[in-house]
CSV table of N, CA and C in Angstrom, one decimal:
chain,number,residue,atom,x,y,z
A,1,UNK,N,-10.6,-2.6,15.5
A,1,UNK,CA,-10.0,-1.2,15.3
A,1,UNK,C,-9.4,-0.7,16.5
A,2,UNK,N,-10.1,-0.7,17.9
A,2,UNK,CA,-9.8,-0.3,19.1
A,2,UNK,C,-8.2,-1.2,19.4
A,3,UNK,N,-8.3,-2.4,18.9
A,3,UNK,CA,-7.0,-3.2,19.2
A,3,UNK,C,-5.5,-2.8,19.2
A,4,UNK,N,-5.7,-2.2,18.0
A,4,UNK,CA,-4.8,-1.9,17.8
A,4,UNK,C,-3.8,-0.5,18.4
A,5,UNK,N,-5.2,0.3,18.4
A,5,UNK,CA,-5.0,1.6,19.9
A,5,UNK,C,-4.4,1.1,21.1
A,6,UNK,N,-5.0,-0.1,21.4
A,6,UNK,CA,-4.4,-0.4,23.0
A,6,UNK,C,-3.6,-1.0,23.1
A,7,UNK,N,-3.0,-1.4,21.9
A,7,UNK,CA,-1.8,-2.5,21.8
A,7,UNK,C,-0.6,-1.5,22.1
A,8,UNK,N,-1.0,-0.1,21.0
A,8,UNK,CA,0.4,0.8,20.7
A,8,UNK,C,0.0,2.7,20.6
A,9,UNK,N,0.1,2.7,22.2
A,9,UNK,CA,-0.1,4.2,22.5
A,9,UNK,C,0.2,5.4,22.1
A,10,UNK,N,1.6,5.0,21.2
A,10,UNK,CA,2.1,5.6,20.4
A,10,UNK,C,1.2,6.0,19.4
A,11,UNK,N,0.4,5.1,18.8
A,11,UNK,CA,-0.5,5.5,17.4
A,11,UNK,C,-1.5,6.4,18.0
A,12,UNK,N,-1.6,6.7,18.9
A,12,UNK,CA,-3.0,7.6,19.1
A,12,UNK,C,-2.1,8.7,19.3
A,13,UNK,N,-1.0,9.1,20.2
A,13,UNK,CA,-0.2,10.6,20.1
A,13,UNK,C,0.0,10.9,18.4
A,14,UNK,N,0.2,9.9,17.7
A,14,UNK,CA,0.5,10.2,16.2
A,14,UNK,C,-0.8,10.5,15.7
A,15,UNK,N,-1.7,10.1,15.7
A,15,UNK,CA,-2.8,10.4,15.2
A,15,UNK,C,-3.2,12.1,15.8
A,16,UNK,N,-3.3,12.1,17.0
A,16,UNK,CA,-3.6,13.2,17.7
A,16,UNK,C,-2.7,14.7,16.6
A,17,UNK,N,-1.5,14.2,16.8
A,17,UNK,CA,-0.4,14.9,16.4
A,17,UNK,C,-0.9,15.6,14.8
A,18,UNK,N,-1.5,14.4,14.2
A,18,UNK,CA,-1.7,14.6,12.8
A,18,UNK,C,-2.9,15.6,12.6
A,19,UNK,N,-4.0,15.1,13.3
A,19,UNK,CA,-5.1,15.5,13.3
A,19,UNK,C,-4.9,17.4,13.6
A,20,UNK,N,-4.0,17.4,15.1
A,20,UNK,CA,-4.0,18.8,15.7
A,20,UNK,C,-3.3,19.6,14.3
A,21,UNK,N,-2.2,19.2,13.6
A,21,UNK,CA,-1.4,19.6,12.4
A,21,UNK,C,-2.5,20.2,11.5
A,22,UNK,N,-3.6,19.5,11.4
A,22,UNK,CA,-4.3,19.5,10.2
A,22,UNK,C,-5.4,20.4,10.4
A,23,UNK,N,-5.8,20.8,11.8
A,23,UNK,CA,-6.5,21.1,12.3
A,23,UNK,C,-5.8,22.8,12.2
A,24,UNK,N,-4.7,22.8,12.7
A,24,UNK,CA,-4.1,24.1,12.7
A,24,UNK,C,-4.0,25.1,11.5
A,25,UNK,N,-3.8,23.9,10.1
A,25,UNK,CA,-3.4,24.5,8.9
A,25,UNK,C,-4.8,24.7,8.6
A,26,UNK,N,-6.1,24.0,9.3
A,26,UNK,CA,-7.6,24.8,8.5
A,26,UNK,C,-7.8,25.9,9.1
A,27,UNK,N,-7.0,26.4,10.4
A,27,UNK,CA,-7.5,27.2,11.6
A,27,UNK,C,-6.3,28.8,10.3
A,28,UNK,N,-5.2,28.2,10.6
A,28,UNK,CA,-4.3,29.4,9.6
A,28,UNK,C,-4.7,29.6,8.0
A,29,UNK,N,-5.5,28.8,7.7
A,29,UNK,CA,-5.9,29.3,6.0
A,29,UNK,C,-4.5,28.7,5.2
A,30,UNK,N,-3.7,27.3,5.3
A,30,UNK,CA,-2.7,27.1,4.6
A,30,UNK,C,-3.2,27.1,3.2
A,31,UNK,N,-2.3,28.1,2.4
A,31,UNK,CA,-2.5,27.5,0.9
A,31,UNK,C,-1.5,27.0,0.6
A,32,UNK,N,-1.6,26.0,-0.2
A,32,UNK,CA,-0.6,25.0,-0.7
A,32,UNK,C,0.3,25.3,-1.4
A,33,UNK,N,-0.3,26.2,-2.6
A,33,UNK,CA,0.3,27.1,-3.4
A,33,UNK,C,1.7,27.2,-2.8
A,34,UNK,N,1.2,28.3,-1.6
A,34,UNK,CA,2.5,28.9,-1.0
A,34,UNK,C,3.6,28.4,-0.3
A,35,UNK,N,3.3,26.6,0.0
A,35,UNK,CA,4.0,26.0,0.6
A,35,UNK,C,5.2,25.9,-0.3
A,36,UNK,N,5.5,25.6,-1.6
A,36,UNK,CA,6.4,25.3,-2.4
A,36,UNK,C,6.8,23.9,-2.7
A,37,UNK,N,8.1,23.7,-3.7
A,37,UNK,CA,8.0,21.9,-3.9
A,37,UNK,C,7.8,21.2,-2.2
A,38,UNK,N,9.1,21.5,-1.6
A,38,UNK,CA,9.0,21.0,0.0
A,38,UNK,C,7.9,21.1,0.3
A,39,UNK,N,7.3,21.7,0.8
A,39,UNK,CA,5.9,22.0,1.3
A,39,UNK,C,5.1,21.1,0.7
A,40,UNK,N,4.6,21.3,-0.3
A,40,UNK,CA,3.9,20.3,-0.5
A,40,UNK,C,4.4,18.7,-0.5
A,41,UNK,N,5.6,18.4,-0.9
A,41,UNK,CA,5.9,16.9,-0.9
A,41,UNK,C,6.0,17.0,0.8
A,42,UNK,N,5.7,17.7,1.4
A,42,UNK,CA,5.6,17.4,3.3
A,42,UNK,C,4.5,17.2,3.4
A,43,UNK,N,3.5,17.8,2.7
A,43,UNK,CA,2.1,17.4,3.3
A,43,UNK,C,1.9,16.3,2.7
A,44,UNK,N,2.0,15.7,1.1
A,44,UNK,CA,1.8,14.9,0.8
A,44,UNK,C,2.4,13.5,1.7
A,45,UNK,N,3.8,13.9,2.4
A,45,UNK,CA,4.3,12.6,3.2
A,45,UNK,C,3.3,12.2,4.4
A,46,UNK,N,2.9,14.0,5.3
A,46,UNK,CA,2.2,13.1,6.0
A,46,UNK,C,0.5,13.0,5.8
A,47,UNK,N,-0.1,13.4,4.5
A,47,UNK,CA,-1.1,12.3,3.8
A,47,UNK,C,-0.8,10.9,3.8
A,48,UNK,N,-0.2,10.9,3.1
A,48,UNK,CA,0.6,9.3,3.5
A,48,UNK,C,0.3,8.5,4.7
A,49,UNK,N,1.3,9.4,5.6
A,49,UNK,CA,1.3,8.8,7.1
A,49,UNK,C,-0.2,8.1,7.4
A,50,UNK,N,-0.6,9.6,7.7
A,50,UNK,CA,-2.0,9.6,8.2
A,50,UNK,C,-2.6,8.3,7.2
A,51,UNK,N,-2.9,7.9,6.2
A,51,UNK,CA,-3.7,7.0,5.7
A,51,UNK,C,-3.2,5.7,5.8
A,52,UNK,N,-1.7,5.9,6.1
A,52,UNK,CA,-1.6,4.0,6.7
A,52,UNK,C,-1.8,3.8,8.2
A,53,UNK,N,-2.0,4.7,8.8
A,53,UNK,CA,-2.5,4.6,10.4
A,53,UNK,C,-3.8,4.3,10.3
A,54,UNK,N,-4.3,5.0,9.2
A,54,UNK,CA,-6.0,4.5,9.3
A,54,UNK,C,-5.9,3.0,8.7
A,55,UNK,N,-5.8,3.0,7.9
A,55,UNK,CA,-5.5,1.8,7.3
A,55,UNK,C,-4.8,0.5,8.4
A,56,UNK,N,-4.3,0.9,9.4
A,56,UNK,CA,-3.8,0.4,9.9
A,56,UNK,C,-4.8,-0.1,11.4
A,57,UNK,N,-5.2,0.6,11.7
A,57,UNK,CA,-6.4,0.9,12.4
A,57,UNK,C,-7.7,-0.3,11.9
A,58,UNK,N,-8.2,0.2,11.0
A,58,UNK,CA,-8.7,-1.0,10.1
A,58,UNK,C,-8.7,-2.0,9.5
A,59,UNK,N,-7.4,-2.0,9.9
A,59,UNK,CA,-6.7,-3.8,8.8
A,59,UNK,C,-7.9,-4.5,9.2
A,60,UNK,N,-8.2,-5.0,9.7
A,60,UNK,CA,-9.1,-6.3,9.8
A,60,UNK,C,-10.5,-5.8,10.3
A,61,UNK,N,-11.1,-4.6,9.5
A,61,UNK,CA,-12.6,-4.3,9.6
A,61,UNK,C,-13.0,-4.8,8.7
A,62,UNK,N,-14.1,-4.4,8.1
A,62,UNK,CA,-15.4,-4.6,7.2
A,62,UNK,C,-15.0,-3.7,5.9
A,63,UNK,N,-15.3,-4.6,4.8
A,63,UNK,CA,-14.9,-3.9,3.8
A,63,UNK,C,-15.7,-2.6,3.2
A,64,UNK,N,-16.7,-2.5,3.4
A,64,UNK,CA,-17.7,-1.2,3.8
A,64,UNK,C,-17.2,-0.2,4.4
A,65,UNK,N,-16.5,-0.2,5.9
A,65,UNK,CA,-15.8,0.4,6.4
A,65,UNK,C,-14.3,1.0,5.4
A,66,UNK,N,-13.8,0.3,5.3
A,66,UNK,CA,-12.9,1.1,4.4
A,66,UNK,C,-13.1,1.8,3.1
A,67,UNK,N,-14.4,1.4,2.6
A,67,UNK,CA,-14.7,2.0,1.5
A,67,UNK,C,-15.4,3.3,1.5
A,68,UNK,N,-15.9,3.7,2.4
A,68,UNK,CA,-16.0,4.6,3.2
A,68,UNK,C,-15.2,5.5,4.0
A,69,UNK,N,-13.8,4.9,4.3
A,69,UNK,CA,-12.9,5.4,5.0
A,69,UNK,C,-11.9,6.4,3.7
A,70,UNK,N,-12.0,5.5,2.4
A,70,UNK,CA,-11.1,5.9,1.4
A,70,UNK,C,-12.3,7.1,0.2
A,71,UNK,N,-13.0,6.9,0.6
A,71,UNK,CA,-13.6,7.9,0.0
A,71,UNK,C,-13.9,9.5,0.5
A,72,UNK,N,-13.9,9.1,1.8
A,72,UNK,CA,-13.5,10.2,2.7
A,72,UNK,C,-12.2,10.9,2.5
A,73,UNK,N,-11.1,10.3,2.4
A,73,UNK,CA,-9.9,10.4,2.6
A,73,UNK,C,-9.5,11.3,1.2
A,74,UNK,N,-10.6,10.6,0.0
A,74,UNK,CA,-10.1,11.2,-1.4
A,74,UNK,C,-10.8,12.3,-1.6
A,75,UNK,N,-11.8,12.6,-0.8
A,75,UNK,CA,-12.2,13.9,-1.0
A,75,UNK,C,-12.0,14.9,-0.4
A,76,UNK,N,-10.6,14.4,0.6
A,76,UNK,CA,-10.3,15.3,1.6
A,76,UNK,C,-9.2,15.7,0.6
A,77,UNK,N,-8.5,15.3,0.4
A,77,UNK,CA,-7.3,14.8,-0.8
A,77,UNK,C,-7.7,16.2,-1.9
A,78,UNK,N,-9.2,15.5,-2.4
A,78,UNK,CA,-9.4,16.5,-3.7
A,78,UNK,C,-9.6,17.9,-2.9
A,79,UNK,N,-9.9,18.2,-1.8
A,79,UNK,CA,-10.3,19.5,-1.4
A,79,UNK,C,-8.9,20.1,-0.9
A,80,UNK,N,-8.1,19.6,-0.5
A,80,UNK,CA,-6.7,19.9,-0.1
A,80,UNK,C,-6.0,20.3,-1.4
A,81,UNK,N,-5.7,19.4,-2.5
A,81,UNK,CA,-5.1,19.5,-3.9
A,81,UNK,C,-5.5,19.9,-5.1
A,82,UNK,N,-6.6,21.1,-4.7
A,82,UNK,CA,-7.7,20.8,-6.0
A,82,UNK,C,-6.7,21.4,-6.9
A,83,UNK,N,-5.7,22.8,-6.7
A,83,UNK,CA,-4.9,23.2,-7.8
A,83,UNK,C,-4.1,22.6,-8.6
A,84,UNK,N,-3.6,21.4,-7.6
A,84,UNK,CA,-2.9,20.4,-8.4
A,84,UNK,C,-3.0,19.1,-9.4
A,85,UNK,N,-5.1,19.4,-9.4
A,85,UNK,CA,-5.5,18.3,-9.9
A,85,UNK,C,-5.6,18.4,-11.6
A,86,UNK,N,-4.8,19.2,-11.9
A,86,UNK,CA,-4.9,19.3,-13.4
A,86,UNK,C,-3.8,18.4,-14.1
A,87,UNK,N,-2.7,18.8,-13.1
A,87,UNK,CA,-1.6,17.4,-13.6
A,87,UNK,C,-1.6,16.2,-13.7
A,88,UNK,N,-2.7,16.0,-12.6
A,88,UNK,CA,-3.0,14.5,-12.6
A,88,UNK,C,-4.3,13.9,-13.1
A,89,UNK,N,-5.0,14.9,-14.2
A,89,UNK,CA,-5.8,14.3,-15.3
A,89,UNK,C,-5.3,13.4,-16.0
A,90,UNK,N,-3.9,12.9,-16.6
A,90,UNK,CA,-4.4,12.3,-17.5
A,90,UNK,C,-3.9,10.7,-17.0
A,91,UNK,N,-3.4,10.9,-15.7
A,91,UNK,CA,-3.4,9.4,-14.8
A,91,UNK,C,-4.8,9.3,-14.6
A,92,UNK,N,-6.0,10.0,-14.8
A,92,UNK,CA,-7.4,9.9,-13.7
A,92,UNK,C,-7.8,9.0,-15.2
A,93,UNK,N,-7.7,9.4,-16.4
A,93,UNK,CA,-8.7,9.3,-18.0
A,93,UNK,C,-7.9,8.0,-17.9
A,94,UNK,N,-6.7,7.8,-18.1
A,94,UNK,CA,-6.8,6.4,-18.7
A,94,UNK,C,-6.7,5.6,-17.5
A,95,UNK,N,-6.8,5.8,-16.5
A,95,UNK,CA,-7.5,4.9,-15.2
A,95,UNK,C,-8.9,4.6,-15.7
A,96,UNK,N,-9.3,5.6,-15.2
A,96,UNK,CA,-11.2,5.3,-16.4
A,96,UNK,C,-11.2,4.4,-17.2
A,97,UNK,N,-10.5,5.0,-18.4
A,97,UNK,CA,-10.5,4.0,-19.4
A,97,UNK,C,-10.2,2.8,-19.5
A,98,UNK,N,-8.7,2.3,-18.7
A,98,UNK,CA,-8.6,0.7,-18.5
A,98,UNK,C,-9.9,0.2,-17.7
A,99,UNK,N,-10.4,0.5,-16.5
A,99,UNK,CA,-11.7,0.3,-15.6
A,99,UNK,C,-12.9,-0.2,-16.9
A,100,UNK,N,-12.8,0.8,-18.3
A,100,UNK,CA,-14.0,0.9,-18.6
A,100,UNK,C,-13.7,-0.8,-19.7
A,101,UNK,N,-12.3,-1.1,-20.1
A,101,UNK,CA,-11.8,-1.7,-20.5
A,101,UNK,C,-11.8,-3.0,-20.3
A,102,UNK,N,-12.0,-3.1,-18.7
A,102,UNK,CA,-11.7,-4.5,-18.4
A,102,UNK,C,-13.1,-5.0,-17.5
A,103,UNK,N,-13.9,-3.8,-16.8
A,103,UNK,CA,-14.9,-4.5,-16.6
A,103,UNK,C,-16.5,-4.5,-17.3
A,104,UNK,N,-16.3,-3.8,-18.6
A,104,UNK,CA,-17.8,-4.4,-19.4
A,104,UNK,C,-17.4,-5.8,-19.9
A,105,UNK,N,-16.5,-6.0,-20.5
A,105,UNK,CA,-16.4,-7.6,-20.8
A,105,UNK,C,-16.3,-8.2,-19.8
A,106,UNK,N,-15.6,-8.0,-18.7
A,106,UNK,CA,-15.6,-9.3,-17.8
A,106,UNK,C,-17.2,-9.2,-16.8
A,107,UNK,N,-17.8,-8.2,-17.4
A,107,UNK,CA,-19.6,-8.8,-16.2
A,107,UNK,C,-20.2,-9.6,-17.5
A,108,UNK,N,-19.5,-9.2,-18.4
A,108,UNK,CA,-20.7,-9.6,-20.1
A,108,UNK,C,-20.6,-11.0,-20.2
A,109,UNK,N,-19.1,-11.4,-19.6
A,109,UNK,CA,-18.3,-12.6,-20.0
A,109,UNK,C,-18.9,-13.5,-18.8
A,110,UNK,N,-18.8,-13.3,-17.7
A,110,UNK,CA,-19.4,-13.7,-16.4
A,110,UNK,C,-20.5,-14.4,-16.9
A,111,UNK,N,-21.4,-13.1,-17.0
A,111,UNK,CA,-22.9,-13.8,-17.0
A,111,UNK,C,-23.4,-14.7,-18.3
A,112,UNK,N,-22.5,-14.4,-19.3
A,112,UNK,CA,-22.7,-15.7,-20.6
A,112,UNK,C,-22.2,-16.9,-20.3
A,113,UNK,N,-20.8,-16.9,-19.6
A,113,UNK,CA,-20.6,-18.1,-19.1
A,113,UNK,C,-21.3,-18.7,-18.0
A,114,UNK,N,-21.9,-17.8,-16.8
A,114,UNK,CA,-22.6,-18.6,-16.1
A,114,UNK,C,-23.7,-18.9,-16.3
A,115,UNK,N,-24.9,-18.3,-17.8
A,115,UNK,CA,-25.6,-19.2,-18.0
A,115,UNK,C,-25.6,-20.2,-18.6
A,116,UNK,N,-24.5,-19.7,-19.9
A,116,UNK,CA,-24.1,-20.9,-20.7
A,116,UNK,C,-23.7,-22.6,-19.7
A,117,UNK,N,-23.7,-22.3,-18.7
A,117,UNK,CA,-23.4,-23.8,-18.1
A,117,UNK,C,-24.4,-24.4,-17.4
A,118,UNK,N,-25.8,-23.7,-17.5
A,118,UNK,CA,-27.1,-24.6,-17.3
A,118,UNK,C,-27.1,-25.9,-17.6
A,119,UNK,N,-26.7,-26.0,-19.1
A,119,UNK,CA,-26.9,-27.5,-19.4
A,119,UNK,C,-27.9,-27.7,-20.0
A,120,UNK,N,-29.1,-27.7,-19.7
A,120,UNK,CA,-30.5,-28.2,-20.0
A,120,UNK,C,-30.5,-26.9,-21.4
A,121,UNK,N,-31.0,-27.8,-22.2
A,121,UNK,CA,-31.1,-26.5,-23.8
A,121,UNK,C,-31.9,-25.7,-23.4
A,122,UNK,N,-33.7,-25.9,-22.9
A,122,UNK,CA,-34.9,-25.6,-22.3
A,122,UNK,C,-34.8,-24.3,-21.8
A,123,UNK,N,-34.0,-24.9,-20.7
A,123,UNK,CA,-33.7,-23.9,-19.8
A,123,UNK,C,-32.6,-22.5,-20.0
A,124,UNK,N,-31.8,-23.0,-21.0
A,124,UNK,CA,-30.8,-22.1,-21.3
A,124,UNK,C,-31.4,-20.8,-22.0
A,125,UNK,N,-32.2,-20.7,-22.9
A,125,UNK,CA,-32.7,-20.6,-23.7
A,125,UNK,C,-33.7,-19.3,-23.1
A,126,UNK,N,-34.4,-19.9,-22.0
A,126,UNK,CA,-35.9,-18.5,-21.3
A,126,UNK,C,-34.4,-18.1,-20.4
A,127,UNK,N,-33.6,-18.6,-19.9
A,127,UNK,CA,-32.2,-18.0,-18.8
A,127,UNK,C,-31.3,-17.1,-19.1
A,128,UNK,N,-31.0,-17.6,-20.2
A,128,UNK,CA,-30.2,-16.8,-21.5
A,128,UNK,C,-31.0,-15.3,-21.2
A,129,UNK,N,-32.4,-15.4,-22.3
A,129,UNK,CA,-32.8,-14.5,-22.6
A,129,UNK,C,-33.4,-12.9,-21.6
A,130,UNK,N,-33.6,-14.0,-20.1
A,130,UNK,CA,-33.7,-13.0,-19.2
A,130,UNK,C,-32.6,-12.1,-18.9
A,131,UNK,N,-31.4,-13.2,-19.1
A,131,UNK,CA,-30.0,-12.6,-18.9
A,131,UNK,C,-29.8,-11.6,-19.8
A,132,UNK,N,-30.0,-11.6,-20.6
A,132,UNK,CA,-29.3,-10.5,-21.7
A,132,UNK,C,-30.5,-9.4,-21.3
A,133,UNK,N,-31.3,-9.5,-21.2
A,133,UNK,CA,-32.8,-8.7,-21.1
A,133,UNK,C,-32.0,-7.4,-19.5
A,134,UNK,N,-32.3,-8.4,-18.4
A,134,UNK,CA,-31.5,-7.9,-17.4
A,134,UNK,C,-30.1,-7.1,-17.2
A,135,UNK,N,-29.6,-7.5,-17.8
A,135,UNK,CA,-28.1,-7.2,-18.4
A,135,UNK,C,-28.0,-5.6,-18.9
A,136,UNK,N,-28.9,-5.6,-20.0
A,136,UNK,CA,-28.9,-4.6,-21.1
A,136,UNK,C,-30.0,-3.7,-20.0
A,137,UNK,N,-31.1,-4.0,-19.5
A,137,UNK,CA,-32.1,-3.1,-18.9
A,137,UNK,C,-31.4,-2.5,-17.7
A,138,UNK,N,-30.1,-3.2,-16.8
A,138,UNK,CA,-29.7,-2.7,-15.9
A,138,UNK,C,-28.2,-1.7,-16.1
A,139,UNK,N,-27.4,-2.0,-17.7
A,139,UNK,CA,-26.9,-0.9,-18.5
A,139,UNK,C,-27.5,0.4,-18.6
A,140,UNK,N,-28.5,0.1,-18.9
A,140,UNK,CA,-29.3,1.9,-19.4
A,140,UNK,C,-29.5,2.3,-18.3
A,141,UNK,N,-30.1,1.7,-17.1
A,141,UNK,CA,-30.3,2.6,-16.1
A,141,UNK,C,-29.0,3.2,-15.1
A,142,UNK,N,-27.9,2.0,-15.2
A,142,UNK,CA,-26.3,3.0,-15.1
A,142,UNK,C,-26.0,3.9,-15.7
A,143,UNK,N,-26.3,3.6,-17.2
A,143,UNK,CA,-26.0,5.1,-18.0
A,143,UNK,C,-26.9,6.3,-17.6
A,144,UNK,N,-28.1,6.1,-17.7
A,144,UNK,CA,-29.1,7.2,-17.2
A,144,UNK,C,-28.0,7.9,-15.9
A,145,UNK,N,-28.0,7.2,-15.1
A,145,UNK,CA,-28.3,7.6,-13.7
A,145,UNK,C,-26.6,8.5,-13.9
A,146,UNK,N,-25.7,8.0,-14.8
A,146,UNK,CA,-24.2,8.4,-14.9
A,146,UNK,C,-24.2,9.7,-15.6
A,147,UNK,N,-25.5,9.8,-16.4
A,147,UNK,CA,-25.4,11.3,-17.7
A,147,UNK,C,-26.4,12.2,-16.4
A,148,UNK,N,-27.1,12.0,-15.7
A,148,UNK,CA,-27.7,13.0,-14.4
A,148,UNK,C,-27.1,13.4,-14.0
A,149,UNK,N,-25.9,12.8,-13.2
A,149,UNK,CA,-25.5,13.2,-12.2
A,149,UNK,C,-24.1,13.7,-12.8
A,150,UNK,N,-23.7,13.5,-14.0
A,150,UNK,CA,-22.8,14.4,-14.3
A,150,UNK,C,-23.2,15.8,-15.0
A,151,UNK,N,-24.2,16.0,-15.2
A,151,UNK,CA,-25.1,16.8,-15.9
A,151,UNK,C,-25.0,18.2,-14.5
A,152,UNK,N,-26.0,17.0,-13.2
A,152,UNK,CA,-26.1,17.6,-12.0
A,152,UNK,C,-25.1,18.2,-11.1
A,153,UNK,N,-24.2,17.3,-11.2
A,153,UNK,CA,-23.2,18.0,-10.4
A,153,UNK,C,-21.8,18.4,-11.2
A,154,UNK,N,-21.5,18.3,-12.6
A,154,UNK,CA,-20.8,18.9,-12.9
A,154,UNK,C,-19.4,18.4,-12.4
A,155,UNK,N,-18.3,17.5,-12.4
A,155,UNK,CA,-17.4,16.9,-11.8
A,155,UNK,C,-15.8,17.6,-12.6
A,156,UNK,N,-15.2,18.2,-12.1
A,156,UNK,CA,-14.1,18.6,-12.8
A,156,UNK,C,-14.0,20.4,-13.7
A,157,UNK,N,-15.6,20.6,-12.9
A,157,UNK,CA,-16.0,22.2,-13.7
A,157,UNK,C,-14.8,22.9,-12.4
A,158,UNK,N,-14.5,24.2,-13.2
A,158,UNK,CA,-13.6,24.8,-12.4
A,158,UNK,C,-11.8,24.4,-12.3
A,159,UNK,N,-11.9,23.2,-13.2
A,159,UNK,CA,-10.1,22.6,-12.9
A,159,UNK,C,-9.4,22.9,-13.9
């Protein structure tokens, strides 16, 4: 991550640059609102900026690290855009929906095919059944834990 800093001095005045920017518009109370089309497609560019620097920064960390870096970044995103987040409902639903689309069959598909290639009937058979047991018992507790915490925190109240 540091490598990249000392390679190109330039990225840390830009960064600095971005940061001080952003720092200023929390210090002045920018509302977005007020910026206008311009304005906003300006901050949106240098959102932009700013996330391939990090990203750039990063390239060759830990994938942990970035998934953390980007969740950060999207809640900065949602706290920055929240007025604008009504337009971009119905890109968010059927994102969901493909996500919800493509990976319950492909973990369902996964784990039948990779017990189904035990081999041994015996064995398939108590392996199988743990599988599906496991499978379905570790379902309900994602659903549980998905109806809480949308229950708890409410995601999209107020938009």
């Amino acid at each position: 991550m540091f490598r990249a800093l000392k390679k190109n001095p330039r990225l840390i005045k830009i960064i600095i640059g971005l940061l001080l920017g952003t720092f200023c518009a929390i210090i002045y109370k920018v509302n977005v609102d007020e910026l206008g089309e311009y304005g906003i497609a300006f901050v949106f560019l240098i959102s932009f900026v700013f996330v391939l620097l990090v990203l750039q920064l990063v390239k060759k960390g830990a994938l942990p690290t970035k998934i953390i870096i980007g969740m950060v970044l999207g809640i900065a995103a949602g706290i920055v855009f929240r007025d604008q987040a009504a337009s971009l409902k119905p890109i968010g639903t059927i994102f969901i929906r493909l996500i919800s689309l493509i990976v319950v069959p492909l973990v369902f598909v996964s784990l039948f095919l990779g017990t189904a290639s035990m081999g041994d009937l015996r064995k398939l058979g108590r392996i199988g059944g743990k599988t599906l047991l496991y499978y379905m018992t570790t379902t309900v507790i994602a659903i549980l834990i998905g109806l809480v915490l949308v229950n708890v925190v409410q995601p999209g109240k107020g938009v």
